Short mmCIF file of C-alpha atoms in Angstrom, two decimals:
data_model
loop_
_atom_site.label_atom_id
_atom_site.label_comp_id
_atom_site.label_asym_id
_atom_site.label_seq_id
_atom_site.Cartn_x
_atom_site.Cartn_y
_atom_site.Cartn_z
CA MET H 21 0.00 0.00 0.00
CA THR H 22 1.21 3.47 -0.79
CA SER H 23 -0.03 7.04 -1.00
CA ARG H 24 -0.48 8.84 -4.29
CA PRO H 25 0.84 10.41 -6.43
CA VAL H 26 3.83 8.10 -6.45
CA TYR H 27 6.39 6.58 -8.80
CA GLY H 28 4.22 4.85 -11.37
CA ARG H 29 6.30 1.78 -12.15
CA PHE H 30 5.88 0.04 -8.82
CA GLU H 31 2.99 -1.89 -10.34
CA LEU H 32 5.34 -3.32 -12.95
CA ASP H 33 8.24 -3.82 -10.53
CA PHE H 34 6.14 -5.78 -8.06
CA GLY H 35 3.36 -7.14 -10.22
CA ASN H 36 4.91 -8.58 -13.35
CA GLU H 37 7.01 -11.28 -11.71
CA MET H 38 5.59 -11.67 -8.21
CA GLY H 39 1.93 -10.80 -8.76
CA VAL H 40 1.84 -8.21 -5.97
CA GLU H 41 -1.10 -5.80 -6.10
CA VAL H 42 -0.42 -2.16 -5.25
CA VAL H 43 -3.18 -0.62 -3.11
CA TYR H 44 -3.43 3.18 -3.29
CA ALA H 45 -4.59 5.43 -0.48
CA ASP H 46 -6.70 8.37 -1.63
CA THR H 47 -4.24 11.18 -0.99
CA THR H 48 -3.35 14.34 -2.89
CA PRO H 49 -0.07 16.15 -3.63
CA GLU H 50 -0.93 18.55 -0.82
CA ASN H 51 -1.92 16.17 2.01
CA CYS H 52 0.13 13.00 1.51
CA PHE H 53 2.88 14.32 3.81
CA ASP H 54 0.54 15.17 6.69
CA ALA H 55 0.65 13.07 9.85
CA ASP H 56 -3.01 12.14 9.42
CA VAL H 57 -2.18 10.36 6.15
CA VAL H 58 -2.53 7.22 8.26
CA ASP H 59 -6.30 7.84 8.28
CA ARG H 60 -6.24 7.46 4.49
CA PHE H 61 -4.19 4.30 4.94
CA GLU H 62 -6.84 2.91 7.28
CA GLU H 63 -9.55 3.61 4.70
CA ALA H 64 -7.54 2.04 1.87
CA MET H 65 -6.81 -1.04 3.98
CA ALA H 66 -10.51 -1.44 4.78
CA ARG H 67 -11.48 -1.16 1.10
CA ALA H 68 -8.85 -3.72 0.19
CA ALA H 69 -10.10 -6.11 2.87
CA GLU H 70 -13.61 -5.87 1.43
CA ARG H 71 -12.16 -7.18 -1.84
CA GLY H 72 -10.35 -9.96 -0.06
CA VAL H 73 -6.94 -8.29 -0.45
CA LYS H 74 -4.66 -8.39 2.60
CA VAL H 75 -2.27 -5.45 2.87
CA ARG H 76 1.13 -6.68 4.03
CA ALA H 77 3.27 -3.54 3.76
CA VAL H 78 3.27 0.23 3.40
CA MET H 79 5.77 1.67 0.95
CA ILE H 80 6.90 5.28 0.92
CA VAL H 81 9.33 7.11 -1.35
CA ASN H 82 11.30 9.62 0.69
CA PRO H 83 12.17 12.09 -0.79
CA ASN H 84 9.05 11.59 -2.83
CA ASN H 85 8.97 10.90 -6.54
CA PRO H 86 7.26 12.74 -8.28
CA LEU H 87 6.65 15.48 -5.70
CA GLY H 88 10.26 16.28 -4.82
CA ARG H 89 9.49 16.68 -1.12
CA CYS H 90 10.50 14.95 2.09
CA TYR H 91 8.36 13.42 4.81
CA PRO H 92 8.37 15.30 8.12
CA ARG H 93 9.68 13.27 11.04
CA GLU H 94 6.31 13.32 12.80
CA THR H 95 4.63 11.82 9.74
CA LEU H 96 7.23 9.06 9.58
CA VAL H 97 6.56 8.30 13.24
CA GLU H 98 2.80 8.07 12.64
CA ILE H 99 3.31 5.78 9.64
CA MET H 100 5.58 3.56 11.72
CA LYS H 101 2.97 3.43 14.49
CA PHE H 102 0.32 2.52 11.92
CA CYS H 103 2.44 -0.34 10.60
CA GLY H 104 3.22 -1.45 14.14
CA ARG H 105 -0.47 -1.57 15.10
CA HIS H 106 -1.33 -3.70 12.08
CA ARG H 107 1.86 -5.81 12.15
CA ILE H 108 2.70 -4.94 8.55
CA HIS H 109 6.04 -4.01 7.03
CA LEU H 110 7.26 -0.48 6.29
CA ILE H 111 9.44 -0.17 3.18
CA SER H 112 11.13 3.20 2.69
CA ASP H 113 12.64 3.88 -0.73
CA GLU H 114 15.29 6.53 0.01
CA ILE H 115 17.06 6.56 -3.33
CA TYR H 116 16.93 10.40 -3.54
CA GLY H 117 18.15 10.88 0.05
CA LEU H 118 21.26 12.90 -0.89
CA SER H 119 19.51 14.99 -3.56
CA VAL H 120 17.90 17.53 -1.21
CA PHE H 121 19.08 20.90 -2.51
CA SER H 122 17.29 23.39 -0.27
CA ASP H 123 16.07 23.75 3.31
CA ASP H 124 13.18 26.03 2.32
CA LEU H 125 10.87 23.03 2.79
CA THR H 126 11.09 19.99 5.06
CA THR H 127 14.49 18.34 4.77
CA PHE H 128 15.27 14.63 4.64
CA THR H 129 14.83 12.30 7.60
CA SER H 130 15.50 8.61 7.15
CA VAL H 131 13.25 6.12 8.91
CA LEU H 132 16.51 4.64 10.20
CA SER H 133 16.92 7.73 12.40
CA VAL H 134 13.57 7.06 14.11
CA THR H 135 13.99 4.57 16.93
CA PRO H 136 11.64 1.57 17.04
CA GLU H 137 10.57 2.74 20.50
CA GLU H 138 9.55 6.16 19.15
CA GLY H 139 7.79 4.61 16.19
CA MET H 140 6.27 1.84 18.33
CA ILE H 141 7.16 -0.81 15.77
CA ASP H 142 9.02 -4.09 15.71
CA PRO H 143 12.40 -3.27 14.07
CA ASP H 144 12.05 -6.45 11.99
CA LEU H 145 9.22 -4.69 10.11
CA VAL H 146 11.28 -1.67 8.95
CA HIS H 147 13.28 -1.86 5.71
CA VAL H 148 15.15 0.79 3.70
CA GLU H 149 16.08 0.62 0.02
CA TYR H 150 18.88 2.66 -1.52
CA GLY H 151 20.86 2.74 -4.74
CA LEU H 152 23.45 4.83 -6.57
CA ALA H 153 21.38 5.52 -9.67
CA LYS H 154 19.85 8.85 -8.61
CA ASP H 155 22.12 10.67 -6.15
CA PHE H 156 25.22 9.74 -8.16
CA ALA H 157 23.67 10.06 -11.64
CA ALA H 158 24.71 6.47 -12.31
CA PRO H 159 21.68 4.44 -13.44
CA GLY H 160 23.87 2.10 -15.45
CA LEU H 161 25.64 0.74 -12.36
CA ARG H 162 22.53 -1.22 -11.34
CA LEU H 163 23.73 -1.40 -7.75
CA GLY H 164 21.53 -1.07 -4.69
CA ALA H 165 21.29 -1.88 -1.00
CA LEU H 166 18.68 -3.18 1.42
CA VAL H 167 18.97 -2.16 5.07
CA SER H 168 16.95 -4.36 7.41
CA ARG H 169 17.28 -6.07 10.78
CA ASN H 170 14.98 -8.87 9.66
CA ARG H 171 17.07 -12.05 9.66
CA ALA H 172 14.43 -14.07 7.81
CA LEU H 173 14.42 -11.45 5.06
CA HIS H 174 18.21 -11.57 4.86
CA ASP H 175 18.10 -15.35 4.50
CA ALA H 176 15.47 -15.10 1.76
CA PHE H 177 17.61 -12.62 -0.17
CA LYS H 178 20.68 -14.79 0.19
CA SER H 179 18.84 -17.66 -1.46
CA VAL H 180 18.26 -15.68 -4.66
CA VAL H 181 21.01 -13.04 -4.71
CA ARG H 182 23.49 -15.30 -6.50
CA PHE H 183 21.17 -15.12 -9.51
CA HIS H 184 20.99 -11.30 -9.37
CA SER H 185 24.53 -10.28 -8.45
CA PRO H 186 25.74 -6.87 -9.69
CA ALA H 187 28.46 -6.81 -12.31
CA GLY H 188 32.05 -6.72 -11.09
CA PRO H 189 32.86 -3.42 -12.83
CA SER H 190 29.83 -1.81 -11.17
CA VAL H 191 31.02 -2.92 -7.74
CA ALA H 192 34.55 -1.66 -8.44
CA ILE H 193 33.33 1.75 -9.62
CA ALA H 194 30.93 2.15 -6.70
CA SER H 195 33.57 1.14 -4.16
CA THR H 196 36.01 3.67 -5.58
CA MET H 197 33.41 6.45 -5.39
CA LEU H 198 32.27 5.69 -1.86
CA GLU H 199 35.71 5.11 -0.37
CA ASN H 200 36.99 8.49 -1.58
CA ARG H 201 35.22 10.69 0.96
CA ALA H 202 36.65 13.95 -0.36
CA TRP H 203 35.43 13.19 -3.89
CA HIS H 204 32.08 11.97 -2.54
CA ASP H 205 31.41 15.13 -0.53
CA GLU H 206 32.50 17.39 -3.38
CA PHE H 207 30.31 15.55 -5.89
CA ILE H 208 27.20 15.66 -3.71
CA ALA H 209 27.69 19.37 -2.96
CA LEU H 210 28.15 20.11 -6.67
CA SER H 211 25.09 18.06 -7.56
CA ARG H 212 22.93 19.86 -5.01
CA GLY H 213 24.06 23.24 -6.27
CA LYS H 214 23.30 22.36 -9.87
CA LEU H 215 19.90 20.90 -8.95
CA LYS H 216 18.98 24.06 -7.07
CA GLY H 217 19.91 26.23 -10.03
CA ALA H 218 18.05 23.98 -12.47
CA TYR H 219 14.96 23.98 -10.24
CA GLU H 220 14.93 27.76 -10.00
CA PHE H 221 15.32 28.02 -13.77
CA VAL H 222 12.49 25.65 -14.68
CA THR H 223 10.08 27.04 -12.09
CA GLY H 224 10.74 30.53 -13.38
CA MET H 225 9.74 29.36 -16.85
CA LEU H 226 6.65 27.61 -15.47
CA ARG H 227 5.55 30.84 -13.81
CA SER H 228 6.09 32.75 -17.04
CA LEU H 229 3.76 30.28 -18.78
CA GLY H 230 1.14 30.52 -16.03
CA ILE H 231 1.53 26.85 -15.08
CA GLU H 232 0.88 25.88 -11.46
CA TYR H 233 3.45 23.63 -9.80
CA LEU H 234 4.11 22.12 -6.41
CA GLU H 235 7.16 23.63 -4.75
CA ALA H 236 9.95 21.10 -4.21
CA ASN H 237 13.40 20.83 -2.67
CA ALA H 238 14.60 17.35 -3.64
CA GLY H 239 15.09 15.13 -6.66
CA TYR H 240 15.22 16.48 -10.18
CA PHE H 241 11.60 16.88 -11.14
CA VAL H 242 8.72 19.21 -10.46
CA TYR H 243 5.03 18.26 -10.39
CA THR H 244 3.01 20.52 -12.66
CA ASN H 245 -0.71 21.02 -13.04
CA LEU H 246 -1.80 21.06 -16.68
CA GLY H 247 -5.38 20.33 -15.69
CA PRO H 248 -6.66 23.68 -17.00
CA TRP H 249 -5.45 22.65 -20.48
CA LEU H 250 -7.17 19.26 -20.58
CA PRO H 251 -9.91 18.73 -23.17
CA PRO H 252 -13.47 19.30 -21.93
CA LYS H 253 -14.83 16.68 -19.54
CA GLU H 254 -17.51 15.62 -21.99
CA SER H 255 -14.83 14.66 -24.52
CA GLY H 256 -13.85 11.45 -22.70
CA THR H 257 -12.59 9.82 -19.55
CA ASP H 258 -9.90 11.44 -17.43
CA GLN H 259 -7.35 9.02 -18.89
CA GLU H 260 -8.42 9.78 -22.44
CA ARG H 261 -8.21 13.52 -21.79
CA GLU H 262 -4.71 13.22 -20.30
CA PHE H 263 -3.52 11.14 -23.23
CA ALA H 264 -5.03 13.65 -25.68
CA LEU H 265 -3.09 16.50 -24.06
CA ALA H 266 0.07 14.40 -23.89
CA GLN H 267 -0.22 13.68 -27.61
CA LYS H 268 -0.37 17.40 -28.37
CA LEU H 269 2.85 17.83 -26.39
CA VAL H 270 4.48 14.93 -28.23
CA ASP H 271 3.50 16.56 -31.52
CA LYS H 272 5.67 19.51 -30.45
CA GLY H 273 8.56 17.28 -29.41
CA VAL H 274 8.04 17.00 -25.64
CA PHE H 275 7.00 13.83 -23.80
CA LEU H 276 5.27 14.05 -20.42
CA HIS H 277 3.91 10.69 -19.30
CA PRO H 278 0.11 10.88 -18.76
CA GLY H 279 -1.37 9.23 -15.68
CA GLU H 280 1.97 7.81 -14.65
CA GLU H 281 1.83 8.74 -10.96
CA HIS H 282 -1.82 7.73 -10.29
CA CYS H 283 -2.83 11.19 -9.10
CA LEU H 284 -6.49 11.45 -8.09
CA GLU H 285 -6.88 14.76 -9.91
CA PRO H 286 -6.32 14.53 -13.67
CA GLY H 287 -3.87 16.80 -15.43
CA TRP H 288 -0.80 16.58 -13.21
CA PHE H 289 2.46 15.77 -15.01
CA ARG H 290 6.03 15.29 -13.80
CA VAL H 291 8.60 17.54 -15.50
CA VAL H 292 12.25 16.44 -15.26
CA TYR H 293 14.64 19.42 -15.38
CA SER H 294 18.10 17.88 -14.85
CA GLN H 295 19.36 18.82 -18.30
CA ASP H 296 21.44 21.61 -19.75
CA GLU H 297 19.68 24.95 -19.44
CA GLY H 298 19.35 25.23 -23.21
CA VAL H 299 17.57 21.88 -23.42
CA VAL H 300 15.16 22.81 -20.62
CA ARG H 301 14.49 26.22 -22.16
CA GLU H 302 13.65 24.65 -25.52
CA GLY H 303 11.46 22.02 -23.88
CA MET H 304 9.49 24.65 -21.98
CA ARG H 305 9.16 26.73 -25.14
CA ARG H 306 7.64 23.74 -26.90
CA ILE H 307 5.25 23.11 -24.01
CA GLY H 308 4.13 26.72 -24.13
CA GLN H 309 3.64 26.54 -27.88
CA ALA H 310 1.63 23.34 -27.59
CA LEU H 311 -0.67 24.83 -24.94
CA LYS H 312 -1.27 27.94 -27.04
CA GLU H 313 -2.22 25.91 -30.11
CA LEU H 314 -4.66 23.45 -28.53
CA PRO H 315 -7.76 22.89 -30.68
CA TRP H 316 -9.98 23.19 -27.62
CA ALA H 317 -10.42 26.48 -25.76
CA ALA H 318 -7.40 27.73 -23.83
CA PRO H 319 -7.97 28.30 -20.08
CA LYS H 320 -8.60 31.75 -18.75
CA VAL H 321 -6.30 31.34 -15.77
CA SER H 322 -3.14 32.90 -14.44
CA VAL H 323 -1.90 30.46 -11.84
CA GLN H 324 1.52 30.55 -10.25
CA ARG H 325 2.48 27.83 -7.80
CA SER H 326 1.20 25.71 -4.95
CA ASN H 327 3.02 26.90 -1.86
CA VAL H 328 1.82 24.29 0.62
CA GLN H 329 3.87 24.25 3.79
CA VAL H 330 4.46 20.81 5.27
CA THR H 331 5.29 20.85 8.97
#
C-alpha cells in the first residue's frame, strides 16, 4: 500500500514477476505528507479487505517521486505506528536521500533515524532501500542496497542473490566512489548546487507560462498542473483527456507521461529538469507553444504555484 501520487512503475516492478497488487490510499499532492495520512491508509486497507486483499506492507518514497518533497519526522513516526499496530512491514525507498538541494521546505529524515521505540514498531518490520542511480547520476551501475534487521528477510535474499549479483565493474566503480570521501562530498555538494539552479530556472519558466506547480526541494523533477489545459470533460474519460493532451505535447517534441503517478486529480504531469539549461528552455518553449495551439479552448487562468507548507 502506498499514498499517491507516487512513482508509477511500482505496479510493474512488483506485479509482473511476483503478482503483488499495489493498493493506493486516496491522498493528494498537498496532504500526503501530513501526519493524518494514516487515516487514508486505514480507509484504503478497509477497502482492500472488502475485496479480499490483505495489505502486508506500506511503501513510501522519501524524498518523494514525483513530488520532490521529504516526509516530516512526525509523519514518519505516525506511519511507523500505523504499521506497528497492524503488524505490517514499512518499506522506505530513500534513493533520492542525498539529492535535497534546499532547506526552504522539510528536509530529509531517514526512517533509520527514528527509533523503534519512538515509532512503536518491531524493528524487523522496517526496511530501507537505496541505490546509486539517482544521487550519483549512475543508473547504469545497477547497484543497490537493502537495510533491514529482519534475519528471515536476509536469508530469503541470500537464497536468490546469487542469480541477481551486480556486475564486477559496477562494484569496483561504486567502491572507488564511496571510499573516496573527499570526492564523494564534493560531488554531492556540486550536484545539489546544480539541482537548485536547475529547479529555479524551470520554475521561473513555469511561472512565465502561467503553469501551477508544487514547490519542491529534492530530486530532479517538479510536479506541474496542466489540468486547465485538458480537453473538456464531456470529450472522454480522465485518462483519455490526459492522453489527448500528452499527444499534443508529443506533436511539439516533448514527452510528459500521462497518468503515470496515479494522481487522483487529472492533469498533473512530472517535468524532469536535470538537463542543460538550453535543453530545458527549448522544452518549456515547446510546451508553451503546444498549450497555445490546442484545438480546444485555452484556459482563462493565471496560476503561479502551490506553496503548501508541510510541517
